[in-house]
Amino acid sequence: MAIQRTFSIIKPDATKRNLTGAVVAKLEEAGLRVVASKRIHMTKDQAEGFYAVHKERPFFGELVEFMISEPVVVQVLEGEDAVAKNREVMGATNPEEADAGTIRKEYALSIGENSVHGSDSLENAEIEINFFFKPEEIVG
Ligand code: ADP
Ligand code: MG
């Protein structure tokens, strides 16, 4: 294992319900450190670009509209095995299938409005971090 960086989003359903602190607490309890963070209101272009990999999926339009519906918090997380650790503390995409104690089990509303995004590989983490952050915005 090694120290890695991964990319995280606190999604609109969570920011709307004032759960940003609750989500960050879960991430920190899991041993992840927030080394960059900003609250933004994503543009449609940003949301479509970020989720381009899903553009053929039936829920793409719904996903983009959701992601631009309220502010989000984009973050870089750092820690031992951070990519997998973040996915673990997030829980399964569908909150009904998520393990007890995970962010999605505790806070997500549905498979679409599921409170958090997390990179699924080290390669995608780097791409996603670069999509939203300049190197000087990441402050270890
Ligand atoms: P994850 O976020 O767990 O990596 P995916 O990459 O498969 O999941 O999907 C990206 C996002 O698209 C999900 O987090 C969720 O917000 C949305 N999504 C996935 N599947 C569905 C679905 N069946 N219906 C509506 N939205 C979905
Ligand atoms: Mg994914």
JSON list of C-alpha atoms and ligand atoms in Angstrom, two decimals:
[
{"chain": "A", "resi": 1, "resn": "MET", "atom": "CA", "xyz": [0.00, 0.00, 0.00]},
{"chain": "A", "resi": 2, "resn": "ALA", "atom": "CA", "xyz": [1.01, 3.56, -0.60]},
{"chain": "A", "resi": 3, "resn": "ILE", "atom": "CA", "xyz": [-0.15, 7.09, 0.05]},
{"chain": "A", "resi": 4, "resn": "GLN", "atom": "CA", "xyz": [-2.57, 8.01, -2.72]},
{"chain": "A", "resi": 5, "resn": "ARG", "atom": "CA", "xyz": [-4.79, 10.92, -3.68]},
{"chain": "A", "resi": 6, "resn": "THR", "atom": "CA", "xyz": [-8.38, 10.49, -4.80]},
{"chain": "A", "resi": 7, "resn": "PHE", "atom": "CA", "xyz": [-11.17, 12.79, -5.89]},
{"chain": "A", "resi": 8, "resn": "SER", "atom": "CA", "xyz": [-14.43, 13.24, -3.99]},
{"chain": "A", "resi": 9, "resn": "ILE", "atom": "CA", "xyz": [-17.63, 15.23, -4.50]},
{"chain": "A", "resi": 10, "resn": "ILE", "atom": "CA", "xyz": [-20.22, 15.98, -1.83]},
{"chain": "A", "resi": 11, "resn": "LYS", "atom": "CA", "xyz": [-23.29, 15.94, -4.06]},
{"chain": "A", "resi": 12, "resn": "PRO", "atom": "CA", "xyz": [-26.28, 18.34, -4.14]},
{"chain": "A", "resi": 13, "resn": "ASP", "atom": "CA", "xyz": [-28.59, 16.18, -2.00]},
{"chain": "A", "resi": 14, "resn": "ALA", "atom": "CA", "xyz": [-26.03, 16.37, 0.84]},
{"chain": "A", "resi": 15, "resn": "THR", "atom": "CA", "xyz": [-25.12, 20.07, 0.53]},
{"chain": "A", "resi": 16, "resn": "LYS", "atom": "CA", "xyz": [-28.83, 20.93, 0.42]},
{"chain": "A", "resi": 17, "resn": "ARG", "atom": "CA", "xyz": [-29.46, 19.06, 3.69]},
{"chain": "A", "resi": 18, "resn": "ASN", "atom": "CA", "xyz": [-26.47, 20.72, 5.40]},
{"chain": "A", "resi": 19, "resn": "LEU", "atom": "CA", "xyz": [-24.55, 17.42, 5.60]},
{"chain": "A", "resi": 20, "resn": "THR", "atom": "CA", "xyz": [-21.14, 18.56, 4.34]},
{"chain": "A", "resi": 21, "resn": "GLY", "atom": "CA", "xyz": [-19.61, 18.37, 7.82]},
{"chain": "A", "resi": 22, "resn": "ALA", "atom": "CA", "xyz": [-21.19, 14.99, 8.49]},
{"chain": "A", "resi": 23, "resn": "VAL", "atom": "CA", "xyz": [-19.75, 13.60, 5.26]},
{"chain": "A", "resi": 24, "resn": "VAL", "atom": "CA", "xyz": [-16.28, 15.02, 5.90]},
{"chain": "A", "resi": 25, "resn": "ALA", "atom": "CA", "xyz": [-16.37, 13.55, 9.42]},
{"chain": "A", "resi": 26, "resn": "LYS", "atom": "CA", "xyz": [-16.92, 10.08, 7.93]},
{"chain": "A", "resi": 27, "resn": "LEU", "atom": "CA", "xyz": [-14.04, 10.57, 5.49]},
{"chain": "A", "resi": 28, "resn": "GLU", "atom": "CA", "xyz": [-11.70, 11.77, 8.24]},
{"chain": "A", "resi": 29, "resn": "GLU", "atom": "CA", "xyz": [-12.72, 8.94, 10.57]},
{"chain": "A", "resi": 30, "resn": "ALA", "atom": "CA", "xyz": [-11.73, 6.55, 7.78]},
{"chain": "A", "resi": 31, "resn": "GLY", "atom": "CA", "xyz": [-8.23, 8.03, 7.82]},
{"chain": "A", "resi": 32, "resn": "LEU", "atom": "CA", "xyz": [-8.55, 10.26, 4.78]},
{"chain": "A", "resi": 33, "resn": "ARG", "atom": "CA", "xyz": [-7.25, 13.83, 4.84]},
{"chain": "A", "resi": 34, "resn": "VAL", "atom": "CA", "xyz": [-8.89, 16.68, 2.92]},
{"chain": "A", "resi": 35, "resn": "VAL", "atom": "CA", "xyz": [-5.96, 18.34, 1.11]},
{"chain": "A", "resi": 36, "resn": "ALA", "atom": "CA", "xyz": [-8.09, 20.48, -1.23]},
{"chain": "A", "resi": 37, "resn": "SER", "atom": "CA", "xyz": [-11.71, 21.57, -1.05]},
{"chain": "A", "resi": 38, "resn": "LYS", "atom": "CA", "xyz": [-14.00, 24.10, -2.71]},
{"chain": "A", "resi": 39, "resn": "ARG", "atom": "CA", "xyz": [-17.73, 24.68, -2.84]},
{"chain": "A", "resi": 40, "resn": "ILE", "atom": "CA", "xyz": [-18.87, 25.32, -6.40]},
{"chain": "A", "resi": 41, "resn": "HIS", "atom": "CA", "xyz": [-22.05, 25.37, -8.41]},
{"chain": "A", "resi": 42, "resn": "MET", "atom": "CA", "xyz": [-21.20, 23.15, -11.40]},
{"chain": "A", "resi": 43, "resn": "THR", "atom": "CA", "xyz": [-22.08, 24.35, -14.86]},
{"chain": "A", "resi": 44, "resn": "LYS", "atom": "CA", "xyz": [-23.87, 22.04, -17.26]},
{"chain": "A", "resi": 45, "resn": "ASP", "atom": "CA", "xyz": [-20.70, 21.83, -19.36]},
{"chain": "A", "resi": 46, "resn": "GLN", "atom": "CA", "xyz": [-18.66, 20.80, -16.34]},
{"chain": "A", "resi": 47, "resn": "ALA", "atom": "CA", "xyz": [-21.18, 18.13, -15.28]},
{"chain": "A", "resi": 48, "resn": "GLU", "atom": "CA", "xyz": [-21.45, 16.73, -18.82]},
{"chain": "A", "resi": 49, "resn": "GLY", "atom": "CA", "xyz": [-17.68, 16.70, -19.18]},
{"chain": "A", "resi": 50, "resn": "PHE", "atom": "CA", "xyz": [-17.04, 15.15, -15.81]},
{"chain": "A", "resi": 51, "resn": "TYR", "atom": "CA", "xyz": [-19.59, 12.35, -16.38]},
{"chain": "A", "resi": 52, "resn": "ALA", "atom": "CA", "xyz": [-18.85, 11.90, -20.11]},
{"chain": "A", "resi": 53, "resn": "VAL", "atom": "CA", "xyz": [-18.05, 8.23, -19.49]},
{"chain": "A", "resi": 54, "resn": "HIS", "atom": "CA", "xyz": [-21.76, 7.73, -18.62]},
{"chain": "A", "resi": 55, "resn": "LYS", "atom": "CA", "xyz": [-23.21, 9.66, -21.56]},
{"chain": "A", "resi": 56, "resn": "GLU", "atom": "CA", "xyz": [-24.78, 6.60, -23.20]},
{"chain": "A", "resi": 57, "resn": "ARG", "atom": "CA", "xyz": [-26.46, 5.46, -19.99]},
{"chain": "A", "resi": 58, "resn": "PRO", "atom": "CA", "xyz": [-30.21, 6.06, -19.58]},
{"chain": "A", "resi": 59, "resn": "PHE", "atom": "CA", "xyz": [-29.78, 8.13, -16.43]},
{"chain": "A", "resi": 60, "resn": "PHE", "atom": "CA", "xyz": [-27.20, 10.56, -17.92]},
{"chain": "A", "resi": 61, "resn": "GLY", "atom": "CA", "xyz": [-29.60, 13.50, -18.36]},
{"chain": "A", "resi": 62, "resn": "GLU", "atom": "CA", "xyz": [-31.04, 13.02, -14.88]},
{"chain": "A", "resi": 63, "resn": "LEU", "atom": "CA", "xyz": [-27.53, 12.77, -13.41]},
{"chain": "A", "resi": 64, "resn": "VAL", "atom": "CA", "xyz": [-26.36, 16.01, -15.04]},
{"chain": "A", "resi": 65, "resn": "GLU", "atom": "CA", "xyz": [-29.51, 17.90, -13.96]},
{"chain": "A", "resi": 66, "resn": "PHE", "atom": "CA", "xyz": [-29.07, 16.63, -10.41]},
{"chain": "A", "resi": 67, "resn": "MET", "atom": "CA", "xyz": [-25.39, 17.61, -10.25]},
{"chain": "A", "resi": 68, "resn": "ILE", "atom": "CA", "xyz": [-26.17, 21.21, -11.29]},
{"chain": "A", "resi": 69, "resn": "SER", "atom": "CA", "xyz": [-29.27, 21.55, -9.10]},
{"chain": "A", "resi": 70, "resn": "GLU", "atom": "CA", "xyz": [-27.47, 22.83, -5.98]},
{"chain": "A", "resi": 71, "resn": "PRO", "atom": "CA", "xyz": [-23.86, 23.53, -4.98]},
{"chain": "A", "resi": 72, "resn": "VAL", "atom": "CA", "xyz": [-21.39, 20.69, -4.53]},
{"chain": "A", "resi": 73, "resn": "VAL", "atom": "CA", "xyz": [-18.11, 20.39, -2.64]},
{"chain": "A", "resi": 74, "resn": "VAL", "atom": "CA", "xyz": [-15.22, 19.07, -4.73]},
{"chain": "A", "resi": 75, "resn": "GLN", "atom": "CA", "xyz": [-12.33, 17.66, -2.73]},
{"chain": "A", "resi": 76, "resn": "VAL", "atom": "CA", "xyz": [-9.00, 15.92, -2.97]},
{"chain": "A", "resi": 77, "resn": "LEU", "atom": "CA", "xyz": [-8.50, 13.24, -0.32]},
{"chain": "A", "resi": 78, "resn": "GLU", "atom": "CA", "xyz": [-5.13, 11.84, 0.66]},
{"chain": "A", "resi": 79, "resn": "GLY", "atom": "CA", "xyz": [-4.15, 8.78, 2.64]},
{"chain": "A", "resi": 80, "resn": "GLU", "atom": "CA", "xyz": [-2.99, 5.21, 2.66]},
{"chain": "A", "resi": 81, "resn": "ASP", "atom": "CA", "xyz": [-4.78, 3.34, -0.15]},
{"chain": "A", "resi": 82, "resn": "ALA", "atom": "CA", "xyz": [-7.06, 6.38, -0.53]},
{"chain": "A", "resi": 83, "resn": "VAL", "atom": "CA", "xyz": [-8.91, 5.30, -3.69]},
{"chain": "A", "resi": 84, "resn": "ALA", "atom": "CA", "xyz": [-10.18, 2.03, -2.21]},
{"chain": "A", "resi": 85, "resn": "LYS", "atom": "CA", "xyz": [-10.62, 3.47, 1.28]},
{"chain": "A", "resi": 86, "resn": "ASN", "atom": "CA", "xyz": [-12.86, 6.24, -0.03]},
{"chain": "A", "resi": 87, "resn": "ARG", "atom": "CA", "xyz": [-14.97, 3.77, -2.04]},
{"chain": "A", "resi": 88, "resn": "GLU", "atom": "CA", "xyz": [-15.30, 1.65, 1.10]},
{"chain": "A", "resi": 89, "resn": "VAL", "atom": "CA", "xyz": [-16.51, 4.49, 3.33]},
{"chain": "A", "resi": 90, "resn": "MET", "atom": "CA", "xyz": [-18.85, 5.73, 0.57]},
{"chain": "A", "resi": 91, "resn": "GLY", "atom": "CA", "xyz": [-20.68, 2.40, 0.31]},
{"chain": "A", "resi": 92, "resn": "ALA", "atom": "CA", "xyz": [-22.46, 0.86, -2.67]},
{"chain": "A", "resi": 93, "resn": "THR", "atom": "CA", "xyz": [-23.96, 3.10, -5.39]},
{"chain": "A", "resi": 94, "resn": "ASN", "atom": "CA", "xyz": [-27.47, 2.05, -4.34]},
{"chain": "A", "resi": 95, "resn": "PRO", "atom": "CA", "xyz": [-27.90, 3.00, -0.65]},
{"chain": "A", "resi": 96, "resn": "GLU", "atom": "CA", "xyz": [-30.19, 0.00, -0.15]},
{"chain": "A", "resi": 97, "resn": "GLU", "atom": "CA", "xyz": [-27.18, -2.20, -0.90]},
{"chain": "A", "resi": 98, "resn": "ALA", "atom": "CA", "xyz": [-24.65, -0.18, 1.09]},
{"chain": "A", "resi": 99, "resn": "ASP", "atom": "CA", "xyz": [-23.05, -1.57, 4.26]},
{"chain": "A", "resi": 100, "resn": "ALA", "atom": "CA", "xyz": [-24.03, -0.19, 7.65]},
{"chain": "A", "resi": 101, "resn": "GLY", "atom": "CA", "xyz": [-22.00, 2.81, 8.72]},
{"chain": "A", "resi": 102, "resn": "THR", "atom": "CA", "xyz": [-21.14, 3.94, 5.19]},
{"chain": "A", "resi": 103, "resn": "ILE", "atom": "CA", "xyz": [-21.93, 7.45, 3.97]},
{"chain": "A", "resi": 104, "resn": "ARG", "atom": "CA", "xyz": [-24.48, 6.27, 1.44]},
{"chain": "A", "resi": 105, "resn": "LYS", "atom": "CA", "xyz": [-26.23, 3.96, 3.90]},
{"chain": "A", "resi": 106, "resn": "GLU", "atom": "CA", "xyz": [-26.57, 6.75, 6.43]},
{"chain": "A", "resi": 107, "resn": "TYR", "atom": "CA", "xyz": [-27.26, 9.72, 4.19]},
{"chain": "A", "resi": 108, "resn": "ALA", "atom": "CA", "xyz": [-28.12, 8.86, 0.57]},
{"chain": "A", "resi": 109, "resn": "LEU", "atom": "CA", "xyz": [-31.69, 9.32, -0.64]},
{"chain": "A", "resi": 110, "resn": "SER", "atom": "CA", "xyz": [-31.65, 7.04, -3.69]},
{"chain": "A", "resi": 111, "resn": "ILE", "atom": "CA", "xyz": [-29.36, 5.40, -6.27]},
{"chain": "A", "resi": 112, "resn": "GLY", "atom": "CA", "xyz": [-29.19, 8.74, -8.09]},
{"chain": "A", "resi": 113, "resn": "GLU", "atom": "CA", "xyz": [-29.13, 11.15, -5.14]},
{"chain": "A", "resi": 114, "resn": "ASN", "atom": "CA", "xyz": [-26.45, 9.25, -3.31]},
{"chain": "A", "resi": 115, "resn": "SER", "atom": "CA", "xyz": [-24.57, 12.03, -1.49]},
{"chain": "A", "resi": 116, "resn": "VAL", "atom": "CA", "xyz": [-21.00, 11.37, -2.69]},
{"chain": "A", "resi": 117, "resn": "HIS", "atom": "CA", "xyz": [-18.82, 10.68, -5.68]},
{"chain": "A", "resi": 118, "resn": "GLY", "atom": "CA", "xyz": [-15.45, 8.92, -5.42]},
{"chain": "A", "resi": 119, "resn": "SER", "atom": "CA", "xyz": [-12.89, 7.99, -8.07]},
{"chain": "A", "resi": 120, "resn": "ASP", "atom": "CA", "xyz": [-12.96, 4.29, -9.00]},
{"chain": "A", "resi": 121, "resn": "SER", "atom": "CA", "xyz": [-9.24, 3.92, -9.86]},
{"chain": "A", "resi": 122, "resn": "LEU", "atom": "CA", "xyz": [-5.92, 5.69, -9.31]},
{"chain": "A", "resi": 123, "resn": "GLU", "atom": "CA", "xyz": [-5.84, 6.59, -13.01]},
{"chain": "A", "resi": 124, "resn": "ASN", "atom": "CA", "xyz": [-9.30, 8.18, -12.91]},
{"chain": "A", "resi": 125, "resn": "ALA", "atom": "CA", "xyz": [-8.45, 9.92, -9.63]},
{"chain": "A", "resi": 126, "resn": "GLU", "atom": "CA", "xyz": [-5.68, 11.84, -11.36]},
{"chain": "A", "resi": 127, "resn": "ILE", "atom": "CA", "xyz": [-7.90, 12.76, -14.31]},
{"chain": "A", "resi": 128, "resn": "GLU", "atom": "CA", "xyz": [-10.75, 13.88, -12.01]},
{"chain": "A", "resi": 129, "resn": "ILE", "atom": "CA", "xyz": [-8.47, 15.88, -9.68]},
{"chain": "A", "resi": 130, "resn": "ASN", "atom": "CA", "xyz": [-7.04, 17.71, -12.70]},
{"chain": "A", "resi": 131, "resn": "PHE", "atom": "CA", "xyz": [-10.57, 18.40, -13.98]},
{"chain": "A", "resi": 132, "resn": "PHE", "atom": "CA", "xyz": [-11.34, 20.61, -10.96]},
{"chain": "A", "resi": 133, "resn": "PHE", "atom": "CA", "xyz": [-8.05, 21.62, -9.31]},
{"chain": "A", "resi": 134, "resn": "LYS", "atom": "CA", "xyz": [-4.84, 23.38, -10.23]},
{"chain": "A", "resi": 135, "resn": "PRO", "atom": "CA", "xyz": [-1.73, 21.91, -8.55]},
{"chain": "A", "resi": 136, "resn": "GLU", "atom": "CA", "xyz": [-1.32, 24.99, -6.32]},
{"chain": "A", "resi": 137, "resn": "GLU", "atom": "CA", "xyz": [-4.83, 24.50, -4.90]},
{"chain": "A", "resi": 138, "resn": "ILE", "atom": "CA", "xyz": [-3.78, 21.19, -3.36]},
{"chain": "A", "resi": 139, "resn": "VAL", "atom": "CA", "xyz": [-2.02, 22.01, -0.15]},
{"chain": "A", "resi": 140, "resn": "GLY", "atom": "CA", "xyz": [-1.23, 18.65, 1.49]},
{"chain": "B", "resi": 1, "resn": "ADP", "atom": "P1", "xyz": [-20.57, 5.29, -8.42]},
{"chain": "B", "resi": 1, "resn": "ADP", "atom": "O1", "xyz": [-20.91, 6.73, -8.11]},
{"chain": "B", "resi": 1, "resn": "ADP", "atom": "O2", "xyz": [-20.85, 4.38, -7.23]},
{"chain": "B", "resi": 1, "resn": "ADP", "atom": "O3", "xyz": [-19.18, 5.11, -8.97]},
{"chain": "B", "resi": 1, "resn": "ADP", "atom": "P2", "xyz": [-21.55, 4.91, -11.15]},
{"chain": "B", "resi": 1, "resn": "ADP", "atom": "O4", "xyz": [-20.20, 5.38, -11.60]},
{"chain": "B", "resi": 1, "resn": "ADP", "atom": "O5", "xyz": [-22.06, 3.61, -11.71]},
{"chain": "B", "resi": 1, "resn": "ADP", "atom": "O6", "xyz": [-21.61, 4.80, -9.54]},
{"chain": "B", "resi": 1, "resn": "ADP", "atom": "O7", "xyz": [-22.65, 6.01, -11.49]},
{"chain": "B", "resi": 1, "resn": "ADP", "atom": "C1", "xyz": [-22.36, 7.38, -11.36]},
{"chain": "B", "resi": 1, "resn": "ADP", "atom": "C2", "xyz": [-23.53, 8.06, -10.69]},
{"chain": "B", "resi": 1, "resn": "ADP", "atom": "O8", "xyz": [-24.68, 8.00, -11.56]},
{"chain": "B", "resi": 1, "resn": "ADP", "atom": "C3", "xyz": [-24.03, 7.41, -9.39]},
{"chain": "B", "resi": 1, "resn": "ADP", "atom": "O9", "xyz": [-23.28, 7.76, -8.26]},
{"chain": "B", "resi": 1, "resn": "ADP", "atom": "C4", "xyz": [-25.45, 7.93, -9.32]},
{"chain": "B", "resi": 1, "resn": "ADP", "atom": "O10", "xyz": [-25.50, 9.28, -8.86]},
{"chain": "B", "resi": 1, "resn": "ADP", "atom": "C5", "xyz": [-25.87, 7.89, -10.79]},
{"chain": "B", "resi": 1, "resn": "ADP", "atom": "N1", "xyz": [-26.52, 6.61, -11.11]},
{"chain": "B", "resi": 1, "resn": "ADP", "atom": "C6", "xyz": [-25.96, 5.40, -11.25]},
{"chain": "B", "resi": 1, "resn": "ADP", "atom": "N2", "xyz": [-26.86, 4.45, -11.54]},
{"chain": "B", "resi": 1, "resn": "ADP", "atom": "C7", "xyz": [-28.06, 5.08, -11.60]},
{"chain": "B", "resi": 1, "resn": "ADP", "atom": "C8", "xyz": [-29.39, 4.67, -11.88]},
{"chain": "B", "resi": 1, "resn": "ADP", "atom": "N3", "xyz": [-29.68, 3.38, -12.13]},
{"chain": "B", "resi": 1, "resn": "ADP", "atom": "N4", "xyz": [-30.38, 5.60, -11.84]},
{"chain": "B", "resi": 1, "resn": "ADP", "atom": "C9", "xyz": [-30.10, 6.91, -11.59]},
{"chain": "B", "resi": 1, "resn": "ADP", "atom": "N5", "xyz": [-28.86, 7.37, -11.34]},
{"chain": "B", "resi": 1, "resn": "ADP", "atom": "C10", "xyz": [-27.85, 6.48, -11.32]},
{"chain": "B", "resi": 2, "resn": "MG", "atom": "MG", "xyz": [-18.36, 5.83, -10.74]}
]
